[in-house]
Amino acid sequence: MTGKRLYIETMGCQMNVLDSELVVGQLRQRGYVRTDEMADADVVLINTCSVRQHAEDKALSRLGSLKKPKSRRADMIVGVIGCMAERDPDGITRKMPHVDLVCGPGELNRIPAMIEEIQTTRRRALALSDDHSRKSTPLQRATEYDSVESLDSSRTYGIEGTVLQAYVRVQRGCDKFCTFCVVPFTRGPERSRPPGAIIDEVRMLVDRGAKEITLLGQTVNSYMHQEDGRAVPFSELLYRMNGVAGLERIRFVTSYAGDFGDDVLAAMRDLDKVCEYLHLPAQSGSDAVLRRMRRQYSVRQYVELVDRAREMVPGITLASDFIVGFCGETDAEFAESLSLVERCRFKNIFVFKYSERPGTVAAKRSNDDVPEEVKRSRNQELLRLQERISLETNRGLLGQTVEVLVEGPSKRAQKAQISEQERGDEVGMAETGQFVGRTRTDRIVVFPVETGMVGRLVDIRVIGATALTLHGRMVDGVVADESVGQLSPVAAIAG
Ligand code: SF4
């Protein structure tokens, strides 16, 4: 099998990014190498997202484009993995008969064996979770994670080379059943991973150079694991992680406002490695809409939590998610979302036009009755408001000094380097010079430094600001100094 080429494309949230990373790790152990050329690959895997129809359409279009290459090369294996595979396996195989492998997010550790089976039998292989039952409570299930942990555990052998930032899963699934959301159906019930396994994985990543770890969970703050007869909550996990030598920064996404205890805020205040940043989806600023969405908090409770976070964790920034055009959303209800954004002054928000998902409560019981053009205009209005707020808050940082983890060359510098290489110029990154990093509060900063600084924490004075980016200059040298690594992408997750 040595030298087989693997193409993997990831759609959706950070959870999928991590899943793809772990699948790649498993296949690397079996001799696969990654390729960027989809049509030339021996195995093509599309890691799918089901949160919006648009994401599923994109996956189908990608799969459709594989029909021709597959017809020319019968031995090519085409696989659909992730949430869409779990949600609609029959629809996928009916529409895309050339698909060989369909694997849900809870079964990804079976992919190497499935590929071997397909190579031997030339028959389609399916792996879907057969137990999405919620007979037990989350706390009872807190001891049951071991049975599904093999994919996460395989990471110990899967990562090659150094890594600067990494995701670590602490929890799978979700029990909230927001009426619009497909995640509880595709990723199953909420299960928390044993703290010992998490800390072991964090130590392994730090040994490989990781400075920043982002803990992932669909509702990460509801993490709870039974250990020796007592419950370990999320705040205790943060305390344990803070003790890992060599780790510089701890982040976590995504938090659920309904479950957010002051113990987590106290940990954010007291632990030097936990960054002052909270991604806290609101979804709407209207109590009536929140009730229809079955979010388990009111606008007042959300605002009180935001105020308490600002009080307890000095300098904290908050980001949020909003859905516009949810079933029956009136102009007045949308105006309440605008008021909430104005009131909370988020660092940034992700805005999504409501997209009906089959099988959800909203799809069964409510009408997707807000016209598309109204959704579009509400989307733009909310984003315009946030852009103004982001610009104002970023300008407020002019002249201040912020600590930045140098992640790598900025996109513009990368493009410049590629064209230099294409022209055969010998001008390197040091000359193009612009690097990018993030503050502890998750603000993106672009600044000139010399090559060899990637992976270092540096002090940057802010000299320019747009709504999305700060620009700066290095002040007086390096705060911490160690290894070189790579940049991980960051995207939105449910919650
Ligand atoms: S939106 Fe978040 S909290 Fe609600 S069901 Fe989906 S994953 Fe769970």
Short mmCIF file of C-alpha atoms and ligand atoms in Angstrom, two decimals:
data_model
loop_
_atom_site.label_atom_id
_atom_site.label_comp_id
_atom_site.label_asym_id
_atom_site.label_seq_id
_atom_site.Cartn_x
_atom_site.Cartn_y
_atom_site.Cartn_z
CA MET A 1 0.00 0.00 0.00
CA THR A 2 3.07 2.26 0.32
CA GLY A 3 2.92 5.50 -1.64
CA LYS A 4 -0.85 5.58 -2.15
CA ARG A 5 -2.14 9.13 -2.52
CA LEU A 6 -4.83 10.53 -0.27
CA TYR A 7 -6.90 13.64 -1.00
CA ILE A 8 -9.06 14.87 1.84
CA GLU A 9 -11.27 17.94 1.79
CA THR A 10 -12.83 19.30 4.95
CA MET A 11 -16.03 21.29 5.15
CA GLY A 12 -17.63 22.79 8.25
CA CYS A 13 -16.42 23.31 11.79
CA GLN A 14 -13.26 22.76 13.83
CA MET A 15 -14.56 19.36 14.89
CA ASN A 16 -14.33 18.28 11.23
CA VAL A 17 -10.87 19.83 10.89
CA LEU A 18 -9.72 17.72 13.83
CA ASP A 19 -11.46 14.59 12.51
CA SER A 20 -9.72 14.99 9.14
CA GLU A 21 -6.38 15.46 10.87
CA LEU A 22 -6.88 12.23 12.81
CA VAL A 23 -8.00 10.29 9.71
CA VAL A 24 -4.93 11.53 7.85
CA GLY A 25 -2.80 10.40 10.79
CA GLN A 26 -4.29 6.92 10.67
CA LEU A 27 -3.76 6.58 6.92
CA ARG A 28 -0.21 7.96 7.07
CA GLN A 29 0.66 5.08 9.37
CA ARG A 30 -0.44 2.82 6.54
CA GLY A 31 1.81 4.50 3.98
CA TYR A 32 -0.55 7.06 2.45
CA VAL A 33 0.77 10.45 1.40
CA ARG A 34 -1.40 13.52 0.95
CA THR A 35 -1.94 15.08 -2.45
CA ASP A 36 -3.62 18.34 -3.47
CA GLU A 37 -4.74 16.85 -6.77
CA MET A 38 -8.16 15.31 -6.22
CA ALA A 39 -8.38 13.63 -9.63
CA ASP A 40 -5.01 11.87 -9.20
CA ALA A 41 -5.62 10.49 -5.72
CA ASP A 42 -6.09 6.81 -4.93
CA VAL A 43 -8.43 7.65 -2.06
CA VAL A 44 -10.61 10.79 -2.01
CA LEU A 45 -12.43 11.60 1.21
CA ILE A 46 -14.89 14.48 1.53
CA ASN A 47 -15.49 15.33 5.20
CA THR A 48 -18.95 16.84 5.15
CA CYS A 49 -21.06 19.27 7.15
CA SER A 50 -24.86 19.11 7.48
CA VAL A 51 -25.49 22.29 9.42
CA ARG A 52 -26.73 24.14 6.31
CA GLN A 53 -28.14 22.99 2.97
CA HIS A 54 -25.46 25.03 1.21
CA ALA A 55 -22.72 22.87 2.78
CA GLU A 56 -24.43 19.66 1.65
CA ASP A 57 -24.90 21.05 -1.88
CA LYS A 58 -21.20 21.86 -1.99
CA ALA A 59 -20.29 18.31 -0.94
CA LEU A 60 -22.59 16.83 -3.61
CA SER A 61 -21.09 19.08 -6.25
CA ARG A 62 -17.58 17.97 -5.24
CA LEU A 63 -18.65 14.33 -5.39
CA GLY A 64 -20.27 14.92 -8.78
CA SER A 65 -16.99 16.24 -10.14
CA LEU A 66 -15.39 12.90 -9.23
CA LYS A 67 -17.61 10.86 -11.54
CA LYS A 68 -15.33 11.25 -14.57
CA PRO A 69 -11.97 10.57 -12.86
CA LYS A 70 -13.56 7.58 -11.13
CA SER A 71 -14.90 6.22 -14.44
CA ARG A 72 -11.38 6.39 -15.85
CA ARG A 73 -9.79 4.74 -12.79
CA ALA A 74 -11.92 1.98 -11.32
CA ASP A 75 -9.49 1.48 -8.43
CA MET A 76 -9.99 5.02 -7.11
CA ILE A 77 -11.88 5.01 -3.80
CA VAL A 78 -14.36 7.84 -3.22
CA GLY A 79 -15.56 8.32 0.34
CA VAL A 80 -18.04 10.57 2.14
CA ILE A 81 -17.35 10.98 5.83
CA GLY A 82 -18.73 13.21 8.59
CA CYS A 83 -22.19 14.57 9.38
CA MET A 84 -23.81 14.27 5.95
CA ALA A 85 -22.74 10.62 5.75
CA GLU A 86 -24.48 10.00 9.05
CA ARG A 87 -27.57 12.05 8.21
CA ASP A 88 -28.36 10.79 4.72
CA PRO A 89 -26.38 7.71 3.65
CA ASP A 90 -29.15 6.48 1.34
CA GLY A 91 -29.51 9.85 -0.38
CA ILE A 92 -25.75 9.99 -0.99
CA THR A 93 -25.49 6.53 -2.54
CA ARG A 94 -28.66 7.07 -4.59
CA LYS A 95 -27.48 10.38 -6.02
CA MET A 96 -23.81 9.42 -6.23
CA PRO A 97 -23.55 5.71 -7.10
CA HIS A 98 -19.78 6.04 -7.63
CA VAL A 99 -19.29 6.58 -3.87
CA ASP A 100 -17.49 3.59 -2.33
CA LEU A 101 -17.29 4.54 1.33
CA VAL A 102 -19.79 6.22 3.65
CA CYS A 103 -18.69 6.77 7.24
CA GLY A 104 -20.33 8.78 10.05
CA PRO A 105 -18.30 10.96 12.45
CA GLY A 106 -18.47 8.40 15.26
CA GLU A 107 -16.92 5.61 13.19
CA LEU A 108 -13.91 7.28 11.59
CA ASN A 109 -11.45 4.91 13.25
CA ARG A 110 -12.83 2.21 10.93
CA ILE A 111 -11.74 3.98 7.73
CA PRO A 112 -8.41 2.09 7.18
CA ALA A 113 -10.20 -1.26 7.51
CA MET A 114 -13.03 -0.07 5.24
CA ILE A 115 -10.55 0.97 2.55
CA GLU A 116 -8.87 -2.44 2.69
CA GLU A 117 -12.25 -4.13 2.50
CA ILE A 118 -13.21 -2.10 -0.60
CA GLN A 119 -9.88 -2.85 -2.25
CA THR A 120 -10.45 -6.57 -1.69
CA THR A 121 -14.16 -6.91 -2.42
CA ARG A 122 -14.76 -3.88 -4.70
CA ARG A 123 -18.00 -3.42 -2.80
CA ARG A 124 -19.26 -0.32 -1.06
CA ALA A 125 -18.57 -0.07 2.70
CA LEU A 126 -20.78 1.79 5.19
CA ALA A 127 -20.11 2.60 8.84
CA LEU A 128 -22.76 4.51 10.76
CA SER A 129 -23.37 4.89 14.46
CA ASP A 130 -26.07 2.46 15.48
CA ASP A 131 -26.34 3.76 19.02
CA HIS A 132 -27.52 7.32 19.27
CA SER A 133 -29.71 6.35 22.21
CA ARG A 134 -30.03 8.75 25.09
CA LYS A 135 -31.21 6.26 27.68
CA SER A 136 -28.58 7.41 30.16
CA THR A 137 -27.91 10.94 31.42
CA PRO A 138 -24.80 12.89 30.33
CA LEU A 139 -23.24 12.22 33.75
CA GLN A 140 -23.85 8.47 33.48
CA ARG A 141 -22.43 8.55 29.96
CA ALA A 142 -19.41 10.37 31.31
CA THR A 143 -17.83 6.97 32.00
CA GLU A 144 -18.66 5.62 28.54
CA TYR A 145 -16.33 7.67 26.37
CA ASP A 146 -13.61 5.04 26.26
CA SER A 147 -15.57 2.96 23.75
CA VAL A 148 -15.46 5.74 21.15
CA GLU A 149 -12.07 7.17 21.98
CA SER A 150 -9.91 5.16 19.63
CA LEU A 151 -9.85 7.84 16.93
CA ASP A 152 -8.65 10.54 19.34
CA SER A 153 -6.16 8.16 20.94
CA SER A 154 -4.69 7.29 17.54
CA ARG A 155 -3.34 10.82 17.39
CA THR A 156 -0.45 9.74 19.61
CA TYR A 157 0.94 8.00 16.55
CA GLY A 158 -0.69 10.04 13.83
CA ILE A 159 0.95 13.46 13.95
CA GLU A 160 4.18 13.96 12.07
CA GLY A 161 6.66 16.77 12.57
CA THR A 162 6.06 19.80 14.73
CA VAL A 163 2.84 21.59 15.51
CA LEU A 164 2.32 25.07 16.95
CA GLN A 165 -1.44 25.12 17.49
CA ALA A 166 -3.65 22.09 17.84
CA TYR A 167 -7.22 21.08 18.53
CA VAL A 168 -7.98 18.52 21.23
CA ARG A 169 -11.45 17.03 21.56
CA VAL A 170 -12.87 16.89 25.07
CA GLN A 171 -16.46 16.02 24.25
CA ARG A 172 -18.55 14.44 21.52
CA GLY A 173 -22.18 14.94 20.63
CA CYS A 174 -24.86 17.20 22.04
CA ASP A 175 -28.03 16.77 24.09
CA LYS A 176 -29.47 20.25 23.67
CA PHE A 177 -31.67 19.59 20.62
CA CYS A 178 -32.04 23.19 19.52
CA THR A 179 -34.94 22.97 17.10
CA PHE A 180 -32.89 24.12 14.08
CA CYS A 181 -29.86 21.92 14.59
CA VAL A 182 -28.90 18.58 13.10
CA VAL A 183 -25.84 17.96 15.29
CA PRO A 184 -27.55 15.84 18.00
CA PHE A 185 -28.69 13.50 15.20
CA THR A 186 -25.37 13.30 13.36
CA ARG A 187 -22.94 13.31 16.29
CA GLY A 188 -25.08 11.53 18.83
CA PRO A 189 -25.45 12.06 22.58
CA GLU A 190 -23.08 14.16 24.65
CA ARG A 191 -20.10 12.15 25.96
CA SER A 192 -17.10 13.60 27.77
CA ARG A 193 -13.62 12.23 27.33
CA PRO A 194 -11.56 11.04 30.33
CA PRO A 195 -9.40 13.91 31.65
CA GLY A 196 -6.33 11.66 31.81
CA ALA A 197 -6.55 10.91 28.07
CA ILE A 198 -6.95 14.62 27.31
CA ILE A 199 -3.94 15.62 29.41
CA ASP A 200 -1.82 12.83 27.86
CA GLU A 201 -2.71 14.09 24.38
CA VAL A 202 -1.94 17.69 25.36
CA ARG A 203 1.47 16.62 26.75
CA MET A 204 2.23 14.71 23.55
CA LEU A 205 1.34 17.77 21.45
CA VAL A 206 3.44 20.08 23.66
CA ASP A 207 6.37 17.66 23.26
CA ARG A 208 5.94 18.17 19.51
CA GLY A 209 6.08 21.96 19.87
CA ALA A 210 2.47 22.96 20.53
CA LYS A 211 2.17 26.33 22.27
CA GLU A 212 -1.56 26.76 21.97
CA ILE A 213 -4.25 24.12 22.45
CA THR A 214 -7.91 24.70 21.63
CA LEU A 215 -10.26 22.34 23.42
CA LEU A 216 -13.22 21.34 21.28
CA GLY A 217 -16.71 20.39 22.32
CA GLN A 218 -20.12 21.09 20.86
CA THR A 219 -21.06 22.67 24.21
CA VAL A 220 -17.60 22.53 25.71
CA ASN A 221 -18.47 24.07 29.09
CA SER A 222 -20.94 21.27 29.83
CA TYR A 223 -17.98 18.84 29.88
CA MET A 224 -18.30 16.48 32.85
CA HIS A 225 -16.48 13.21 33.41
CA GLN A 226 -16.92 10.66 36.20
CA GLU A 227 -13.53 9.83 37.69
CA ASP A 228 -13.09 7.57 40.72
CA GLY A 229 -16.69 8.16 41.74
CA ARG A 230 -16.62 11.95 41.46
CA ALA A 231 -17.54 14.34 38.67
CA VAL A 232 -14.76 16.33 36.99
CA PRO A 233 -16.26 19.56 35.55
CA PHE A 234 -14.81 21.65 32.73
CA SER A 235 -13.23 24.17 35.11
CA GLU A 236 -11.22 21.38 36.77
CA LEU A 237 -10.03 20.21 33.36
CA LEU A 238 -8.74 23.75 32.73
CA TYR A 239 -6.85 23.71 36.04
CA ARG A 240 -5.23 20.39 35.15
CA MET A 241 -4.28 21.60 31.68
CA ASN A 242 -2.79 24.79 33.06
CA GLY A 243 -0.24 22.60 34.85
CA VAL A 244 1.20 21.17 31.63
CA ALA A 245 4.75 22.52 31.37
CA GLY A 246 5.65 24.15 28.06
CA LEU A 247 2.06 24.95 27.08
CA GLU A 248 1.52 28.70 26.64
CA ARG A 249 -2.12 29.20 25.73
CA ILE A 250 -5.40 27.36 26.28
CA ARG A 251 -8.55 28.20 24.33
CA PHE A 252 -11.88 26.45 24.13
CA VAL A 253 -14.88 26.45 21.78
CA THR A 254 -17.86 26.42 21.69
CA SER A 255 -19.54 27.52 24.88
CA TYR A 256 -23.24 27.23 25.57
CA ALA A 257 -24.74 30.17 27.44
CA GLY A 258 -27.31 28.01 29.25
CA ASP A 259 -24.72 25.93 31.10
CA PHE A 260 -22.06 28.50 31.82
CA GLY A 261 -20.99 28.47 35.45
CA ASP A 262 -18.93 31.08 37.31
CA ASP A 263 -16.38 28.34 38.07
CA VAL A 264 -15.27 28.52 34.41
CA LEU A 265 -15.04 32.32 34.56
CA ALA A 266 -12.99 32.03 37.76
CA ALA A 267 -10.65 29.59 36.02
CA MET A 268 -10.30 32.03 33.11
CA ARG A 269 -9.45 34.79 35.59
CA ASP A 270 -7.03 32.77 37.72
CA LEU A 271 -5.17 30.57 35.23
CA ASP A 272 -2.37 32.29 33.35
CA LYS A 273 -2.58 30.04 30.28
CA VAL A 274 -6.33 30.31 29.67
CA CYS A 275 -6.93 33.04 27.10
CA GLU A 276 -9.42 35.83 27.74
CA TYR A 277 -11.72 34.92 24.89
CA LEU A 278 -15.17 33.39 24.81
CA HIS A 279 -17.15 32.21 21.81
CA LEU A 280 -20.69 32.31 23.11
CA PRO A 281 -23.39 31.86 20.45
CA ALA A 282 -26.54 33.86 21.20
CA GLN A 283 -28.42 32.86 18.00
CA SER A 284 -31.07 35.57 18.58
CA GLY A 285 -31.75 38.66 20.69
CA SER A 286 -35.45 37.84 20.99
CA ASP A 287 -36.86 35.71 23.82
CA ALA A 288 -39.70 34.55 21.57
CA VAL A 289 -37.25 33.35 18.92
CA LEU A 290 -34.99 31.74 21.55
CA ARG A 291 -38.02 29.82 22.82
CA ARG A 292 -38.91 28.68 19.29
CA MET A 293 -35.28 27.60 18.85
CA ARG A 294 -35.46 25.83 22.24
CA ARG A 295 -32.34 27.60 23.48
CA GLN A 296 -32.31 27.10 27.22
CA TYR A 297 -31.64 30.71 28.24
CA SER A 298 -33.31 34.09 27.94
CA VAL A 299 -31.83 37.30 26.54
CA ARG A 300 -31.58 38.64 30.10
CA GLN A 301 -29.61 35.58 31.25
CA TYR A 302 -27.32 35.89 28.22
CA VAL A 303 -26.62 39.58 28.88
CA GLU A 304 -26.02 38.90 32.59
CA LEU A 305 -23.48 36.23 31.64
CA VAL A 306 -21.70 38.63 29.27
CA ASP A 307 -21.60 41.30 32.01
CA ARG A 308 -20.36 38.79 34.59
CA ALA A 309 -17.64 37.57 32.20
CA ARG A 310 -16.43 41.17 31.70
CA GLU A 311 -16.50 41.78 35.44
CA MET A 312 -14.65 38.59 36.43
CA VAL A 313 -12.18 38.28 33.51
CA PRO A 314 -10.56 41.66 32.84
CA GLY A 315 -9.96 42.40 29.17
CA ILE A 316 -12.05 39.46 27.92
CA THR A 317 -13.40 39.58 24.37
CA LEU A 318 -16.52 37.79 23.24
CA ALA A 319 -17.64 36.47 19.88
CA SER A 320 -21.08 35.21 19.01
CA ASP A 321 -23.23 33.43 16.41
CA PHE A 322 -26.60 34.62 15.15
CA ILE A 323 -29.21 33.01 12.92
CA VAL A 324 -31.34 35.42 10.91
CA GLY A 325 -34.68 34.56 9.31
CA PHE A 326 -35.53 31.69 11.66
CA CYS A 327 -39.12 30.43 11.29
CA GLY A 328 -41.55 33.28 11.94
CA GLU A 329 -38.87 35.89 12.77
CA THR A 330 -40.57 39.28 12.54
CA ASP A 331 -38.92 42.66 11.89
CA ALA A 332 -39.35 43.47 15.59
CA GLU A 333 -37.70 40.21 16.66
CA PHE A 334 -34.80 40.83 14.29
CA ALA A 335 -34.46 44.35 15.71
CA GLU A 336 -33.90 42.71 19.11
CA SER A 337 -30.90 40.85 17.67
CA LEU A 338 -29.51 44.19 16.48
CA SER A 339 -30.01 45.58 20.01
CA LEU A 340 -28.22 42.61 21.57
CA VAL A 341 -25.23 43.06 19.25
CA GLU A 342 -25.13 46.77 20.07
CA ARG A 343 -25.40 46.01 23.79
CA CYS A 344 -22.75 43.27 23.95
CA ARG A 345 -20.15 44.83 21.63
CA PHE A 346 -18.70 41.54 20.47
CA LYS A 347 -15.25 41.25 18.93
CA ASN A 348 -16.87 39.56 15.95
CA ILE A 349 -19.98 37.59 15.09
CA PHE A 350 -20.80 34.80 12.66
CA VAL A 351 -24.19 35.35 11.01
CA PHE A 352 -26.08 32.56 9.28
CA LYS A 353 -29.25 32.69 7.25
CA TYR A 354 -31.62 30.05 8.60
CA SER A 355 -31.47 26.86 6.55
CA GLU A 356 -34.06 24.18 7.24
CA ARG A 357 -32.52 20.80 8.03
CA PRO A 358 -34.49 17.59 7.50
CA GLY A 359 -35.32 15.67 10.65
CA THR A 360 -35.08 18.63 13.03
CA VAL A 361 -38.00 19.79 15.16
CA ALA A 362 -38.18 23.08 13.25
CA ALA A 363 -38.41 21.23 9.93
CA LYS A 364 -41.24 19.07 11.27
CA ARG A 365 -43.26 21.68 13.14
CA SER A 366 -42.48 25.16 11.80
CA ASN A 367 -42.56 26.95 8.49
CA ASP A 368 -39.38 28.28 6.92
CA ASP A 369 -41.45 31.34 6.07
CA VAL A 370 -39.00 34.25 6.02
CA PRO A 371 -38.29 35.08 2.36
CA GLU A 372 -34.72 34.59 1.15
CA GLU A 373 -34.27 38.30 0.29
CA VAL A 374 -35.35 39.26 3.84
CA LYS A 375 -32.85 36.77 5.29
CA ARG A 376 -30.16 38.23 3.06
CA SER A 377 -30.88 41.83 4.01
CA ARG A 378 -31.02 40.97 7.75
CA ASN A 379 -27.73 39.11 7.39
CA GLN A 380 -26.11 42.17 5.81
CA GLU A 381 -27.59 44.59 8.34
CA LEU A 382 -26.30 42.60 11.29
CA LEU A 383 -22.86 42.27 9.71
CA ARG A 384 -22.73 46.01 8.94
CA LEU A 385 -23.53 46.81 12.56
CA GLN A 386 -20.87 44.42 13.81
CA GLU A 387 -18.32 45.84 11.38
CA ARG A 388 -18.82 49.29 12.86
CA ILE A 389 -18.44 47.94 16.40
CA SER A 390 -15.36 45.88 15.47
CA LEU A 391 -13.74 48.92 13.89
CA GLU A 392 -14.47 51.08 16.94
CA THR A 393 -13.13 48.51 19.41
CA ASN A 394 -10.06 47.75 17.29
CA ARG A 395 -9.30 51.49 16.97
CA GLY A 396 -9.52 51.67 20.75
CA LEU A 397 -6.41 49.48 20.84
CA LEU A 398 -4.23 51.91 18.85
CA GLY A 399 -1.04 52.64 20.76
CA GLN A 400 -1.48 49.68 23.10
CA THR A 401 0.90 46.75 23.35
CA VAL A 402 -0.50 43.25 22.87
CA GLU A 403 1.07 39.81 23.27
CA VAL A 404 0.97 37.89 19.98
CA LEU A 405 1.79 34.30 19.11
CA VAL A 406 3.56 34.43 15.73
CA GLU A 407 1.73 31.93 13.55
CA GLY A 408 3.33 32.41 10.13
CA PRO A 409 3.53 34.60 7.06
CA SER A 410 0.42 36.65 6.34
CA LYS A 411 -1.68 35.50 3.38
CA ARG A 412 -0.48 38.46 1.33
CA ALA A 413 3.13 37.60 2.12
CA GLN A 414 2.51 33.96 1.23
CA LYS A 415 1.08 35.01 -2.13
CA ALA A 416 4.05 37.30 -2.72
CA GLN A 417 6.45 34.49 -1.91
CA ILE A 418 4.69 32.13 -4.32
CA SER A 419 4.91 34.65 -7.16
CA GLU A 420 8.56 35.31 -6.30
CA GLN A 421 9.23 31.58 -6.50
CA GLU A 422 7.32 31.36 -9.77
CA ARG A 423 9.45 34.20 -11.16
CA GLY A 424 12.55 32.46 -9.85
CA ASP A 425 13.45 35.42 -7.62
CA GLU A 426 15.64 34.73 -4.64
CA VAL A 427 13.80 37.15 -2.43
CA GLY A 428 12.56 35.32 0.67
CA MET A 429 9.95 35.84 3.36
CA ALA A 430 12.27 38.07 5.36
CA GLU A 431 12.01 40.67 2.60
CA THR A 432 8.27 40.29 2.05
CA GLY A 433 8.19 40.48 5.82
CA GLN A 434 4.55 40.48 6.98
CA PHE A 435 3.63 37.88 9.55
CA VAL A 436 0.35 37.12 11.25
CA GLY A 437 -0.54 36.06 14.76
CA ARG A 438 -3.27 36.31 17.36
CA THR A 439 -3.59 38.07 20.65
CA ARG A 440 -4.79 36.19 23.72
CA THR A 441 -8.17 37.75 23.00
CA ASP A 442 -8.22 36.19 19.51
CA ARG A 443 -7.58 39.39 17.57
CA ILE A 444 -5.66 38.94 14.33
CA VAL A 445 -2.50 41.04 14.12
CA VAL A 446 -0.26 41.59 11.06
CA PHE A 447 3.27 42.83 11.66
CA PRO A 448 6.77 42.69 10.23
CA VAL A 449 9.24 40.39 11.98
CA GLU A 450 12.21 38.42 10.84
CA THR A 451 11.94 34.81 9.73
CA GLY A 452 12.57 32.29 12.50
CA MET A 453 10.06 33.99 14.81
CA VAL A 454 7.21 31.59 14.10
CA GLY A 455 6.06 29.97 17.34
CA ARG A 456 7.30 32.83 19.54
CA LEU A 457 5.28 35.10 21.76
CA VAL A 458 6.15 38.70 20.96
CA ASP A 459 4.99 42.10 22.18
CA ILE A 460 3.44 44.14 19.37
CA ARG A 461 2.48 47.81 19.53
CA VAL A 462 -0.75 48.43 17.61
CA ILE A 463 -0.28 51.13 14.97
CA GLY A 464 -3.24 50.49 12.66
CA ALA A 465 -6.68 48.94 12.82
CA THR A 466 -9.39 47.75 10.48
CA ALA A 467 -12.58 45.95 11.53
CA LEU A 468 -10.91 42.56 11.00
CA THR A 469 -7.22 43.13 11.59
CA LEU A 470 -4.76 45.01 13.75
CA HIS A 471 -1.43 46.16 12.31
CA GLY A 472 1.59 46.61 14.51
CA ARG A 473 5.31 46.69 15.15
CA MET A 474 7.35 44.57 17.49
CA VAL A 475 8.25 46.38 20.71
CA ASP A 476 11.15 45.05 22.71
CA GLY A 477 11.75 41.47 21.75
CA VAL A 478 10.58 38.05 22.50
CA VAL A 479 8.53 36.98 25.51
CA ALA A 480 8.98 33.26 24.98
CA ASP A 481 11.29 31.46 22.63
CA GLU A 482 11.11 27.99 21.28
CA SER A 483 10.12 25.79 18.39
CA VAL A 484 8.83 26.37 14.90
CA GLY A 485 5.44 25.07 13.87
CA GLN A 486 2.46 25.34 11.57
CA LEU A 487 -0.75 27.32 11.41
CA SER A 488 -4.08 25.63 12.02
CA PRO A 489 -7.28 27.02 10.53
CA VAL A 490 -10.03 28.22 12.81
CA ALA A 491 -13.70 28.05 11.87
CA ALA A 492 -17.06 28.21 13.59
CA ILE A 493 -18.51 25.24 15.44
CA ALA A 494 -22.05 24.74 16.72
CA GLY A 495 -22.95 25.48 20.31
S1 SF4 B 1 -26.87 24.47 18.17
FE1 SF4 B 1 -25.23 23.76 19.52
S2 SF4 B 1 -26.25 23.42 21.50
FE2 SF4 B 1 -27.89 23.51 19.95
S3 SF4 B 1 -28.21 21.36 19.36
FE3 SF4 B 1 -26.75 22.23 17.89
S4 SF4 B 1 -24.73 21.69 18.75
FE4 SF4 B 1 -26.23 21.44 20.38
#
